[in-house]
Coordinates of C-alpha atoms and ligand atoms in Angstrom, one line a residue:
X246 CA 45.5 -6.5 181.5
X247 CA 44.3 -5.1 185.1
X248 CA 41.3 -2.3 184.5
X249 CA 42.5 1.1 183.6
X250 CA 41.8 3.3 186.7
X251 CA 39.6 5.9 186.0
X252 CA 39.4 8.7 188.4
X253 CA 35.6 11.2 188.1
X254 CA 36.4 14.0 190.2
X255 CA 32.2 15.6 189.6
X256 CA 30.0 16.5 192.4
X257 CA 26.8 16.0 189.9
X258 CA 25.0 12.9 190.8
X259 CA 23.6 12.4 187.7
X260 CA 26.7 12.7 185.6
X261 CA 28.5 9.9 188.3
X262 CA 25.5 7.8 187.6
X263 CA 25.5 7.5 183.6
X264 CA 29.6 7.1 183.8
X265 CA 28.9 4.5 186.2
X266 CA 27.0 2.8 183.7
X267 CA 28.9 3.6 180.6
X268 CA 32.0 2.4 181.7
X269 CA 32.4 -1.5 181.2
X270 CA 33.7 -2.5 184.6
X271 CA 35.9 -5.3 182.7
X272 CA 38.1 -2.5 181.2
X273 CA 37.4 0.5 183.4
X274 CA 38.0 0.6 187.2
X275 CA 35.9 3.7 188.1
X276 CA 36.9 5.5 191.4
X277 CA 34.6 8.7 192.4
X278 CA 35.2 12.1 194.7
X279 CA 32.4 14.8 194.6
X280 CA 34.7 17.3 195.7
X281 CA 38.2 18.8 194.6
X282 CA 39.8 18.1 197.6
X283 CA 38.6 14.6 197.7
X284 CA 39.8 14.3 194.1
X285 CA 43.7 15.2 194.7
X286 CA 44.0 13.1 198.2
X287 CA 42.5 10.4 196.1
X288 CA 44.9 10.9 193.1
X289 CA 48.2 11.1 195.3
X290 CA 47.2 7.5 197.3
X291 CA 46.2 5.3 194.5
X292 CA 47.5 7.0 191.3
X293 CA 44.6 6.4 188.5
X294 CA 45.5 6.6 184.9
X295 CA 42.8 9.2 183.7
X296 CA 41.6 11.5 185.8
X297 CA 37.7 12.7 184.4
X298 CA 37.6 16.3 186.0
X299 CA 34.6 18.0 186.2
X300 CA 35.0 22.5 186.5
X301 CA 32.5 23.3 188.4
X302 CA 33.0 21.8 191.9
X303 CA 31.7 22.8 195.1
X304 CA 35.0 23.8 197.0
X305 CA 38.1 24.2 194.6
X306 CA 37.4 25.0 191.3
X307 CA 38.6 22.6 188.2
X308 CA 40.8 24.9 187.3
X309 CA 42.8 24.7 190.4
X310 CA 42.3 21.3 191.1
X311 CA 44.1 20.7 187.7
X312 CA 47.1 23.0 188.4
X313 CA 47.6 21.7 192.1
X314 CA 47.2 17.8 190.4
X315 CA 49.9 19.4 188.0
X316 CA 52.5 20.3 190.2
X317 CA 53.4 16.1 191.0
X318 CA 51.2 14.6 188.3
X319 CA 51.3 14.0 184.5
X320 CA 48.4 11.4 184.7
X321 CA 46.2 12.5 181.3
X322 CA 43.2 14.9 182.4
X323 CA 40.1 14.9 180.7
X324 CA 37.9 18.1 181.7
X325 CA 34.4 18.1 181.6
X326 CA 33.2 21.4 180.9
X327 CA 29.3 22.6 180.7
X328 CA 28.5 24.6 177.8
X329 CA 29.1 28.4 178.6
X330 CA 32.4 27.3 180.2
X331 CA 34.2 27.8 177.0
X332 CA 36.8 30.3 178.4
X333 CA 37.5 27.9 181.4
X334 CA 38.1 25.1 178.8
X335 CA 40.7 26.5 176.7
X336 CA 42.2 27.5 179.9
X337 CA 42.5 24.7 181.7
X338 CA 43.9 22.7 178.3
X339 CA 46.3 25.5 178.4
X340 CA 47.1 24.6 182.0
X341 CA 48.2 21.3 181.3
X342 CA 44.3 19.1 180.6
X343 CA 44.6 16.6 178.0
X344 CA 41.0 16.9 176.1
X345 CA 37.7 17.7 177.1
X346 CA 33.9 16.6 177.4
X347 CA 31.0 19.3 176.6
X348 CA 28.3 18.4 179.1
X349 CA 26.1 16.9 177.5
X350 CA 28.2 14.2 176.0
X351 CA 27.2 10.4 174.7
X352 CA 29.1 7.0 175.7
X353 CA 30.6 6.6 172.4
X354 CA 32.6 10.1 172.3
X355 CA 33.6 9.4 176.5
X356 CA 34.8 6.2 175.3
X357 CA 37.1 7.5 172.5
X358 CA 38.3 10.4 174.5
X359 CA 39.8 8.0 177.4
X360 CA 41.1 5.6 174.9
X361 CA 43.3 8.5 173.2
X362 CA 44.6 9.3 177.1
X363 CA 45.5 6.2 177.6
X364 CA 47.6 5.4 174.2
X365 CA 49.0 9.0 174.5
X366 CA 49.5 8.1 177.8
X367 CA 51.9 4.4 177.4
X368 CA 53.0 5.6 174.1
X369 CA 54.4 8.7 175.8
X370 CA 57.8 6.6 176.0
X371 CA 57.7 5.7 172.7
X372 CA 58.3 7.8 170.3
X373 CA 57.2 6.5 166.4
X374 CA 59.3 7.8 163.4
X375 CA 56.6 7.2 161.0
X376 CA 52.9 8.6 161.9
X377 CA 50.4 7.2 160.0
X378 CA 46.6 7.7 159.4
X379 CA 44.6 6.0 156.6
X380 CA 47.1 6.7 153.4
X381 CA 48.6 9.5 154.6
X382 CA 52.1 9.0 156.0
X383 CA 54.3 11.8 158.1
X384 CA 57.8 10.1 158.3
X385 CA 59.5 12.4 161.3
X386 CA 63.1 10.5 160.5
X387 CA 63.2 12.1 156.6
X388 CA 60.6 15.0 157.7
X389 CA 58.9 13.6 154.6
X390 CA 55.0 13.7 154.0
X391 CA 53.0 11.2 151.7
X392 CA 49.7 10.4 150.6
X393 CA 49.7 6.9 149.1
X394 CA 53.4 7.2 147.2
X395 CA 52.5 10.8 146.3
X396 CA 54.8 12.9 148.4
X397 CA 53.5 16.2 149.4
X398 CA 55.9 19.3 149.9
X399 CA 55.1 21.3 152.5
X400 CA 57.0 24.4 154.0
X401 CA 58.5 24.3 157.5
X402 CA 56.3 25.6 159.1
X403 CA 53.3 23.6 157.3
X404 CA 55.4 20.6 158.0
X405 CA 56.3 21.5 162.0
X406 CA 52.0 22.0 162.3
X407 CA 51.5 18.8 160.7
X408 CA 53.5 17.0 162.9
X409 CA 52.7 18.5 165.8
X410 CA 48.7 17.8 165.2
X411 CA 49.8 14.0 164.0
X412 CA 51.6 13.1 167.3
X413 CA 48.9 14.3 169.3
X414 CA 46.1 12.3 167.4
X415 CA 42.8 11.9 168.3
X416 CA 43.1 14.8 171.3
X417 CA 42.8 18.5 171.2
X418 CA 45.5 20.4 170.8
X419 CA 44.8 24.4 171.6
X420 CA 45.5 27.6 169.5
X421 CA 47.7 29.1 172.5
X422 CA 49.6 25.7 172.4
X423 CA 50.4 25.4 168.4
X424 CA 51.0 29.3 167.8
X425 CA 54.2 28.6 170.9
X426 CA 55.5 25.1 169.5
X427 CA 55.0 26.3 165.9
X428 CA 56.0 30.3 166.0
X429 CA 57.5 30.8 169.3
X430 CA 56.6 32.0 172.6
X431 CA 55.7 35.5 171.4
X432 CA 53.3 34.9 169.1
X433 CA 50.6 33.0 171.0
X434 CA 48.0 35.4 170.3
X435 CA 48.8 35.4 166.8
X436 CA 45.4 32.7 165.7
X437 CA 45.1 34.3 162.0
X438 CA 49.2 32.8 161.4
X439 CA 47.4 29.9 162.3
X440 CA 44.0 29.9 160.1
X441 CA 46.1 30.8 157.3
X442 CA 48.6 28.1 157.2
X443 CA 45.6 25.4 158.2
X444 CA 44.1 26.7 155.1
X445 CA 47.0 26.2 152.9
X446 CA 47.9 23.0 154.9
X447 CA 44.8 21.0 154.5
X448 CA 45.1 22.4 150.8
X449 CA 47.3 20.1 150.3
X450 CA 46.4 17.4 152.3
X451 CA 43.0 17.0 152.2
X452 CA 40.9 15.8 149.1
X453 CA 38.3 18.5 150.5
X454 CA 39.5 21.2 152.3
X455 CA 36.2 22.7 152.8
X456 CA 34.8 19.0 154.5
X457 CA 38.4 17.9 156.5
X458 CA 38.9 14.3 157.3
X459 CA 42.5 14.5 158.3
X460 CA 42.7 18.1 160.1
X461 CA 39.7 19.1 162.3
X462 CA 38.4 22.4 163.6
X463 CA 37.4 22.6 167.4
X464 CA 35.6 26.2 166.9
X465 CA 36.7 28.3 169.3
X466 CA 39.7 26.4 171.0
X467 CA 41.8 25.0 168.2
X468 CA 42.5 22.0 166.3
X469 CA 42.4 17.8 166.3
X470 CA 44.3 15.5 164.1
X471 CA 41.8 12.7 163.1
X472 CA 41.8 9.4 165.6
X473 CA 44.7 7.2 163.9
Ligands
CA663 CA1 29.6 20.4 188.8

């Protein structure tokens, strides 16, 4: 397998310098731009397969980088977000990012977060019937949830939030985004619909609801199904 192409759109020096280093050059084939416009002329002549966005650039910002990438790009975008930037992080995984990085972040979690792009991103084509993670088992073909040979009944919409979390393991997925796949386009500012079916929801799933393995919080943007 040829390196994944990895694509750091950051105009911090020190942040190029530690992925530079983090990245094993056997997997990862690291290109850089320290501007936005840099960034989309280098993503439309050598397509990369993640794209590492930072929001705070010197001459577009993130945000607009990200929606201009959007308009001919589906390549996965990871956003790297400073801590304060909360509002601009929800927002740009509303406008189409795949995950995020909080500045400062360690090798391991930058690691993890571009290996979720990249399975999301080939297994894009391929839809599963059965999702499965440890011994809990979501079977999309019977809509039909187990834990070990336990099955566990869950309502519609407990079932349609499962799912949803499951096929998106391992990344992000917002509160804007479930409330509109789960109730419908006019309830997106509904979040309590939400908190009280992921209470009931991991009721039932978890063996501690209060400590979630399966069903994680991301406080103040929304949820992550645990890395299958
Ligand atoms: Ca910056």
């Amino acid at each position: 397998m040829p390196p994944a192409r990895i694509l750091l759109i950051e105009d911090d020096v020190p942040i190029r310098r530690f992925l530079r280093a983090a990245l094993p050059a056997e997997l990862y084939a690291l290109e850089e731009a320290d501007t936005g416009q840099q960034g989309l002329r280098t993503a439309a002549t050598s397509p990369p397969d993640v794209v590492l966005l930072d929001l705070g650039l010197p001459d577009v910002e993130g945000l607009e980088v990200l929606k201009r990438l959007r308009e001919w790009s589906s390549v996965p975008v990871i956003v790297l977000s400073a801590r304060g930037q909360e509002r601009d992080k929800v927002a740009a995984l509303d406008a189409g990012a795949d995950d995020y990085l909080t500045k400062p972040f360690g090798v391991e979690e930058l690691l993890a977060r571009i290996r979720v792009a990249l399975r999301h991103r080939s297994s894009a084509s391929a839809p599963q019937a059965v999702l499965q993670c440890e011994d809990l088992k979501l079977d999309q073909e019977a809509r039909r949830v187990y834990r070990g040979s336990r099955e566990i009944h869950l309502t519609p919409i407990e079932y349609k939030l499962l799912s949803l979390l499951m096929r998106n393991a391992g990344k992000v997925v917002t509160h804007r985004q479930i409330l509109k796949e789960v109730w419908g386009p006019h309830d997106i500012h509904e979040t309590h619909y939400l908190r009280v079916f992921m209470a009931t929801l991991r009721r039932k799933i978890e063996d501690e609801p209060a400590r979630p393995r399966f069903l994680l919080t991301e406080t103040g943007v929304g949820y992550r199904f645990h890395d299958i």
